[in-house]
PDB file of C-alpha atoms in Angstrom:
ATOM      1  CA  MET A   1      21.890 -13.454  -0.792  1.00  0.00           C
ATOM      2  CA  ARG A   2      24.660 -15.216  -0.187  1.00  0.00           C
ATOM      3  CA  ASP A   3      27.238 -15.442   2.405  1.00  0.00           C
ATOM      4  CA  ARG A   4      29.673 -13.256   1.466  1.00  0.00           C
ATOM      5  CA  GLU A   5      33.101 -13.454   3.194  1.00  0.00           C
ATOM      6  CA  PRO A   6      35.666 -10.439   4.055  1.00  0.00           C
ATOM      7  CA  GLY A   7      36.747  -8.654   0.474  1.00  0.00           C
ATOM      8  CA  GLY A   8      33.845  -9.411  -1.489  1.00  0.00           C
ATOM      9  CA  THR A   9      33.792 -13.042  -2.236  1.00  0.00           C
ATOM     10  CA  ASP A  10      31.867 -15.597  -2.190  1.00  0.00           C
ATOM     11  CA  ALA A  11      31.761 -19.479  -1.804  1.00  0.00           C
ATOM     12  CA  ASN A  12      32.068 -19.522  -5.705  1.00  0.00           C
ATOM     13  CA  GLY A  13      34.710 -17.437  -4.987  1.00  0.00           C
ATOM     14  CA  GLU A  14      34.980 -13.604  -6.470  1.00  0.00           C
ATOM     15  CA  ASP A  15      34.655 -14.701 -10.396  1.00  0.00           C
ATOM     16  CA  GLY A  16      31.457 -16.662  -8.848  1.00  0.00           C
ATOM     17  CA  PHE A  17      30.282 -12.946  -7.823  1.00  0.00           C
ATOM     18  CA  ARG A  18      31.306 -10.824 -10.305  1.00  0.00           C
ATOM     19  CA  GLU A  19      29.613 -12.746 -12.587  1.00  0.00           C
ATOM     20  CA  VAL A  20      26.407 -12.220 -10.614  1.00  0.00           C
ATOM     21  CA  ARG A  21      27.564  -8.870 -10.402  1.00  0.00           C
ATOM     22  CA  GLN A  22      27.566  -8.461 -14.019  1.00  0.00           C
ATOM     23  CA  PHE A  23      24.635 -10.236 -14.871  1.00  0.00           C
ATOM     24  CA  TYR A  24      22.430  -8.266 -12.189  1.00  0.00           C
ATOM     25  CA  GLU A  25      23.272  -4.146 -14.232  1.00  0.00           C
ATOM     26  CA  GLU A  26      22.999  -5.939 -17.289  1.00  0.00           C
ATOM     27  CA  VAL A  27      19.188  -7.181 -16.257  1.00  0.00           C
ATOM     28  CA  THR A  28      18.450  -4.140 -14.454  1.00  0.00           C
ATOM     29  CA  GLN A  29      19.203  -2.154 -17.601  1.00  0.00           C
ATOM     30  CA  ILE A  30      17.583  -4.121 -19.810  1.00  0.00           C
ATOM     31  CA  VAL A  31      14.411  -4.167 -18.016  1.00  0.00           C
ATOM     32  CA  GLU A  32      14.879   0.046 -17.554  1.00  0.00           C
ATOM     33  CA  ARG A  33      15.395  -0.674 -21.763  1.00  0.00           C
ATOM     34  CA  MET A  34      12.452  -3.171 -21.946  1.00  0.00           C
ATOM     35  CA  HIS A  35      10.289  -0.163 -20.089  1.00  0.00           C
ATOM     36  CA  ARG A  36      10.930   2.208 -21.828  1.00  0.00           C
ATOM     37  CA  ARG A  37      11.014   0.309 -25.459  1.00  0.00           C
ATOM     38  CA  TYR A  38       6.952  -0.892 -24.441  1.00  0.00           C
ATOM     39  CA  LEU A  39       6.235   2.722 -23.605  1.00  0.00           C
ATOM     40  CA  ASP A  40       7.466   3.355 -27.504  1.00  0.00           C
ATOM     41  CA  VAL A  41       5.820   0.526 -28.544  1.00  0.00           C
ATOM     42  CA  ILE A  42       2.361   1.862 -27.202  1.00  0.00           C
ATOM     43  CA  ARG A  43       3.101   5.082 -28.365  1.00  0.00           C
ATOM     44  CA  LEU A  44       3.720   4.030 -31.865  1.00  0.00           C
ATOM     45  CA  GLU A  45      -0.363   2.072 -31.496  1.00  0.00           C
ATOM     46  CA  LEU A  46      -1.784   4.905 -29.999  1.00  0.00           C
ATOM     47  CA  GLN A  47      -0.917   6.776 -33.086  1.00  0.00           C
ATOM     48  CA  SER A  48      -1.798   4.005 -35.394  1.00  0.00           C
ATOM     49  CA  LEU A  49      -5.285   3.946 -34.500  1.00  0.00           C
ATOM     50  CA  GLY A  50      -5.634   7.584 -34.699  1.00  0.00           C
ATOM     51  CA  ILE A  51      -5.364   8.650 -30.606  1.00  0.00           C
ATOM     52  CA  ARG A  52      -3.634  11.717 -30.068  1.00  0.00           C
ATOM     53  CA  ASP A  53      -5.800  12.651 -26.568  1.00  0.00           C
ATOM     54  CA  ILE A  54      -3.853   9.817 -24.195  1.00  0.00           C
ATOM     55  CA  ASN A  55      -0.043   8.223 -23.676  1.00  0.00           C
ATOM     56  CA  SER A  56       1.788   5.501 -23.289  1.00  0.00           C
ATOM     57  CA  VAL A  57       1.907   5.193 -19.903  1.00  0.00           C
ATOM     58  CA  GLN A  58      -2.303   6.454 -19.718  1.00  0.00           C
ATOM     59  CA  ALA A  59      -2.489   3.128 -22.175  1.00  0.00           C
ATOM     60  CA  LEU A  60      -0.622   1.771 -19.222  1.00  0.00           C
ATOM     61  CA  ILE A  61      -2.765   1.973 -17.455  1.00  0.00           C
ATOM     62  CA  LEU A  62      -5.971   0.855 -18.689  1.00  0.00           C
ATOM     63  CA  VAL A  63      -4.056  -1.786 -19.969  1.00  0.00           C
ATOM     64  CA  SER A  64      -3.334  -2.746 -16.434  1.00  0.00           C
ATOM     65  CA  MET A  65      -6.469  -2.419 -15.174  1.00  0.00           C
ATOM     66  CA  ARG A  66      -8.154  -5.124 -17.306  1.00  0.00           C
ATOM     67  CA  ASP A  67     -11.879  -5.115 -16.943  1.00  0.00           C
ATOM     68  CA  GLU A  68     -11.595  -4.524 -12.874  1.00  0.00           C
ATOM     69  CA  GLU A  69     -13.287  -2.165 -10.771  1.00  0.00           C
ATOM     70  CA  MET A  70     -10.726  -0.907  -7.959  1.00  0.00           C
ATOM     71  CA  LEU A  71      -9.926   2.279  -6.370  1.00  0.00           C
ATOM     72  CA  ILE A  72      -7.367   4.784  -7.111  1.00  0.00           C
ATOM     73  CA  ARG A  73      -4.838   3.322  -3.845  1.00  0.00           C
ATOM     74  CA  ASP A  74      -5.279  -0.493  -4.478  1.00  0.00           C
ATOM     75  CA  LEU A  75      -4.210   0.374  -8.744  1.00  0.00           C
ATOM     76  CA  ILE A  76      -1.163   2.714  -7.343  1.00  0.00           C
ATOM     77  CA  GLN A  77      -0.190   0.238  -4.526  1.00  0.00           C
ATOM     78  CA  ARG A  78      -0.684  -3.037  -6.761  1.00  0.00           C
ATOM     79  CA  TYR A  79       1.438  -1.359 -10.364  1.00  0.00           C
ATOM     80  CA  TYR A  80       3.596   0.347  -8.251  1.00  0.00           C
ATOM     81  CA  TYR A  81       2.011   3.358 -10.295  1.00  0.00           C
ATOM     82  CA  LEU A  82       3.638   7.007  -8.025  1.00  0.00           C
ATOM     83  CA  GLY A  83       0.817   9.005  -6.395  1.00  0.00           C
ATOM     84  CA  SER A  84       1.151  12.384  -8.016  1.00  0.00           C
ATOM     85  CA  SER A  85       1.700  11.159 -10.782  1.00  0.00           C
ATOM     86  CA  THR A  86      -0.959   9.100 -11.661  1.00  0.00           C
ATOM     87  CA  ASN A  87      -3.415  10.770  -9.912  1.00  0.00           C
ATOM     88  CA  TYR A  88      -3.339  13.190 -12.309  1.00  0.00           C
ATOM     89  CA  ASN A  89      -3.593  10.545 -15.529  1.00  0.00           C
ATOM     90  CA  ILE A  90      -6.849   9.530 -13.801  1.00  0.00           C
ATOM     91  CA  LYS A  91      -8.315  12.527 -14.130  1.00  0.00           C
ATOM     92  CA  LYS A  92      -6.875  12.924 -17.392  1.00  0.00           C
ATOM     93  CA  LEU A  93      -8.101   9.572 -18.509  1.00  0.00           C
ATOM     94  CA  VAL A  94     -11.770  10.438 -16.974  1.00  0.00           C
ATOM     95  CA  GLU A  95     -11.293  13.960 -18.826  1.00  0.00           C
ATOM     96  CA  CYS A  96     -10.734  11.788 -22.279  1.00  0.00           C
ATOM     97  CA  GLY A  97     -13.781   9.567 -21.021  1.00  0.00           C
ATOM     98  CA  TYR A  98     -11.545   6.407 -20.675  1.00  0.00           C
ATOM     99  CA  LEU A  99     -12.631   5.729 -17.668  1.00  0.00           C
ATOM    100  CA  GLU A 100     -15.568   6.298 -15.733  1.00  0.00           C
ATOM    101  CA  HIS A 101     -15.036   7.415 -11.733  1.00  0.00           C
ATOM    102  CA  GLU A 102     -17.156   7.088  -8.888  1.00  0.00           C
ATOM    103  CA  ARG A 103     -17.079   7.858  -5.534  1.00  0.00           C
ATOM    104  CA  ALA A 104     -16.677   5.063  -3.199  1.00  0.00           C
ATOM    105  CA  ARG A 105     -19.790   4.996  -0.975  1.00  0.00           C
ATOM    106  CA  HIS A 106     -18.097   3.694   2.417  1.00  0.00           C
ATOM    107  CA  ASP A 107     -15.832   6.095   2.346  1.00  0.00           C
ATOM    108  CA  ARG A 108     -16.470   9.527   0.525  1.00  0.00           C
ATOM    109  CA  ARG A 109     -12.405  10.555  -0.066  1.00  0.00           C
ATOM    110  CA  SER A 110     -12.037   7.253  -1.920  1.00  0.00           C
ATOM    111  CA  VAL A 111     -12.576   7.209  -5.442  1.00  0.00           C
ATOM    112  CA  ARG A 112     -13.469   3.787  -7.521  1.00  0.00           C
ATOM    113  CA  ILE A 113     -12.406   3.256 -11.425  1.00  0.00           C
ATOM    114  CA  ARG A 114     -13.181   1.294 -14.046  1.00  0.00           C
ATOM    115  CA  LEU A 115     -12.852   1.353 -17.580  1.00  0.00           C
ATOM    116  CA  SER A 116     -15.678   3.221 -20.234  1.00  0.00           C
ATOM    117  CA  ALA A 117     -16.389   1.667 -23.416  1.00  0.00           C
ATOM    118  CA  LYS A 118     -14.155   3.254 -25.006  1.00  0.00           C
ATOM    119  CA  GLY A 119     -11.304   2.336 -22.295  1.00  0.00           C
ATOM    120  CA  ARG A 120     -12.133  -1.273 -22.810  1.00  0.00           C
ATOM    121  CA  ASP A 121     -12.569  -0.855 -26.630  1.00  0.00           C
ATOM    122  CA  LEU A 122      -8.859   0.628 -25.995  1.00  0.00           C
ATOM    123  CA  VAL A 123      -7.658  -2.329 -24.539  1.00  0.00           C
ATOM    124  CA  ALA A 124      -8.653  -4.995 -26.922  1.00  0.00           C
ATOM    125  CA  GLU A 125      -7.062  -3.249 -29.187  1.00  0.00           C
ATOM    126  CA  LEU A 126      -3.458  -3.055 -26.952  1.00  0.00           C
ATOM    127  CA  ASN A 127      -4.411  -6.920 -26.251  1.00  0.00           C
ATOM    128  CA  GLN A 128      -4.313  -7.826 -29.802  1.00  0.00           C
ATOM    129  CA  LEU A 129      -1.360  -5.671 -30.167  1.00  0.00           C
ATOM    130  CA  GLN A 130       0.159  -7.609 -27.075  1.00  0.00           C
ATOM    131  CA  LYS A 131      -1.145 -11.034 -28.756  1.00  0.00           C
ATOM    132  CA  GLN A 132       0.173 -10.557 -31.731  1.00  0.00           C
ATOM    133  CA  HIS A 133       3.710 -10.129 -30.570  1.00  0.00           C
ATOM    134  CA  ALA A 134       3.750 -13.039 -28.317  1.00  0.00           C
ATOM    135  CA  GLU A 135       2.991 -15.032 -31.364  1.00  0.00           C
ATOM    136  CA  MET A 136       5.740 -12.674 -33.425  1.00  0.00           C
ATOM    137  CA  LEU A 137       8.233 -14.417 -30.278  1.00  0.00           C
ATOM    138  CA  ALA A 138       6.092 -18.256 -30.601  1.00  0.00           C
ATOM    139  CA  ALA A 139       7.384 -18.707 -34.146  1.00  0.00           C
ATOM    140  CA  GLU A 140      11.058 -18.172 -33.390  1.00  0.00           C
ATOM    141  CA  GLY A 141      10.952 -21.891 -31.764  1.00  0.00           C
ATOM    142  CA  ASP A 142      10.341 -23.156 -27.898  1.00  0.00           C
ATOM    143  CA  LEU A 143      11.504 -20.417 -26.179  1.00  0.00           C
ATOM    144  CA  SER A 144      10.236 -22.301 -22.834  1.00  0.00           C
ATOM    145  CA  PRO A 145      12.823 -23.281 -20.693  1.00  0.00           C
ATOM    146  CA  ASP A 146      14.213 -19.746 -22.022  1.00  0.00           C
ATOM    147  CA  ILE A 147      11.516 -18.195 -20.664  1.00  0.00           C
ATOM    148  CA  GLN A 148      10.556 -20.175 -17.079  1.00  0.00           C
ATOM    149  CA  SER A 149      14.164 -19.699 -16.408  1.00  0.00           C
ATOM    150  CA  THR A 150      14.102 -15.011 -17.474  1.00  0.00           C
ATOM    151  CA  ARG A 151      10.816 -15.673 -15.301  1.00  0.00           C
ATOM    152  CA  LYS A 152      12.429 -17.534 -12.270  1.00  0.00           C
ATOM    153  CA  TRP A 153      15.676 -15.250 -12.484  1.00  0.00           C
ATOM    154  CA  LEU A 154      13.255 -11.860 -12.657  1.00  0.00           C
ATOM    155  CA  ARG A 155      11.663 -12.584  -9.756  1.00  0.00           C
ATOM    156  CA  ARG A 156      14.469 -13.077  -7.865  1.00  0.00           C
ATOM    157  CA  VAL A 157      15.549  -9.673  -8.817  1.00  0.00           C
ATOM    158  CA  GLU A 158      12.427  -8.423  -8.108  1.00  0.00           C
ATOM    159  CA  ARG A 159      12.122 -10.593  -3.893  1.00  0.00           C
ATOM    160  CA  VAL A 160      15.671  -8.998  -3.460  1.00  0.00           C
ATOM    161  CA  TRP A 161      13.946  -4.486  -4.752  1.00  0.00           C
ATOM    162  CA  ALA A 162      11.142  -5.563  -2.293  1.00  0.00           C
ATOM    163  CA  GLU A 163      13.341  -6.895   0.249  1.00  0.00           C
ATOM    164  CA  PHE A 164      16.132  -4.170   0.532  1.00  0.00           C
ATOM    165  CA  ILE A 165      12.750  -1.474   0.236  1.00  0.00           C
ATOM    166  CA  GLU A 166      11.705  -3.523   3.299  1.00  0.00           C
ATOM    167  CA  LEU A 167      14.265  -2.667   4.682  1.00  0.00           C
ATOM    168  CA  VAL A 168      14.966   0.384   4.384  1.00  0.00           C
TER     169      VAL A 168
END
């Protein structure tokens, strides 16, 4: 973060700070809307596949896991899912046959999870959807500079949030 002088100005003056603040507020709103829209995209894809037993958040958990076996706590920590709702969603995914689970041998309190064949099939379908969307974006022309700049800015925002969380 830049050193700000009293009164809310920075090295670029009040206008520079105001511009960054407005951009930051807009980016956080866009990120939130994009997450909701992405869940809508997944929901619509689930419907088109005739899948009615899980929701888009649960499908996103499957996609996040890829084909890794992991502990539930690792899933929560790595992908920033909320604990109690994640436990519910994992239970539902196991009940519906998308995940397999077993108690860890070294610590019976820990549960290891992995995609079942049904889960891998769904993830393959959703990965295909992501590929189609990437192809649509690529068809719009060379976005490399925009993508790199956006990624860099989003990572900076993520870093600021992580630092804030550590301080609190």
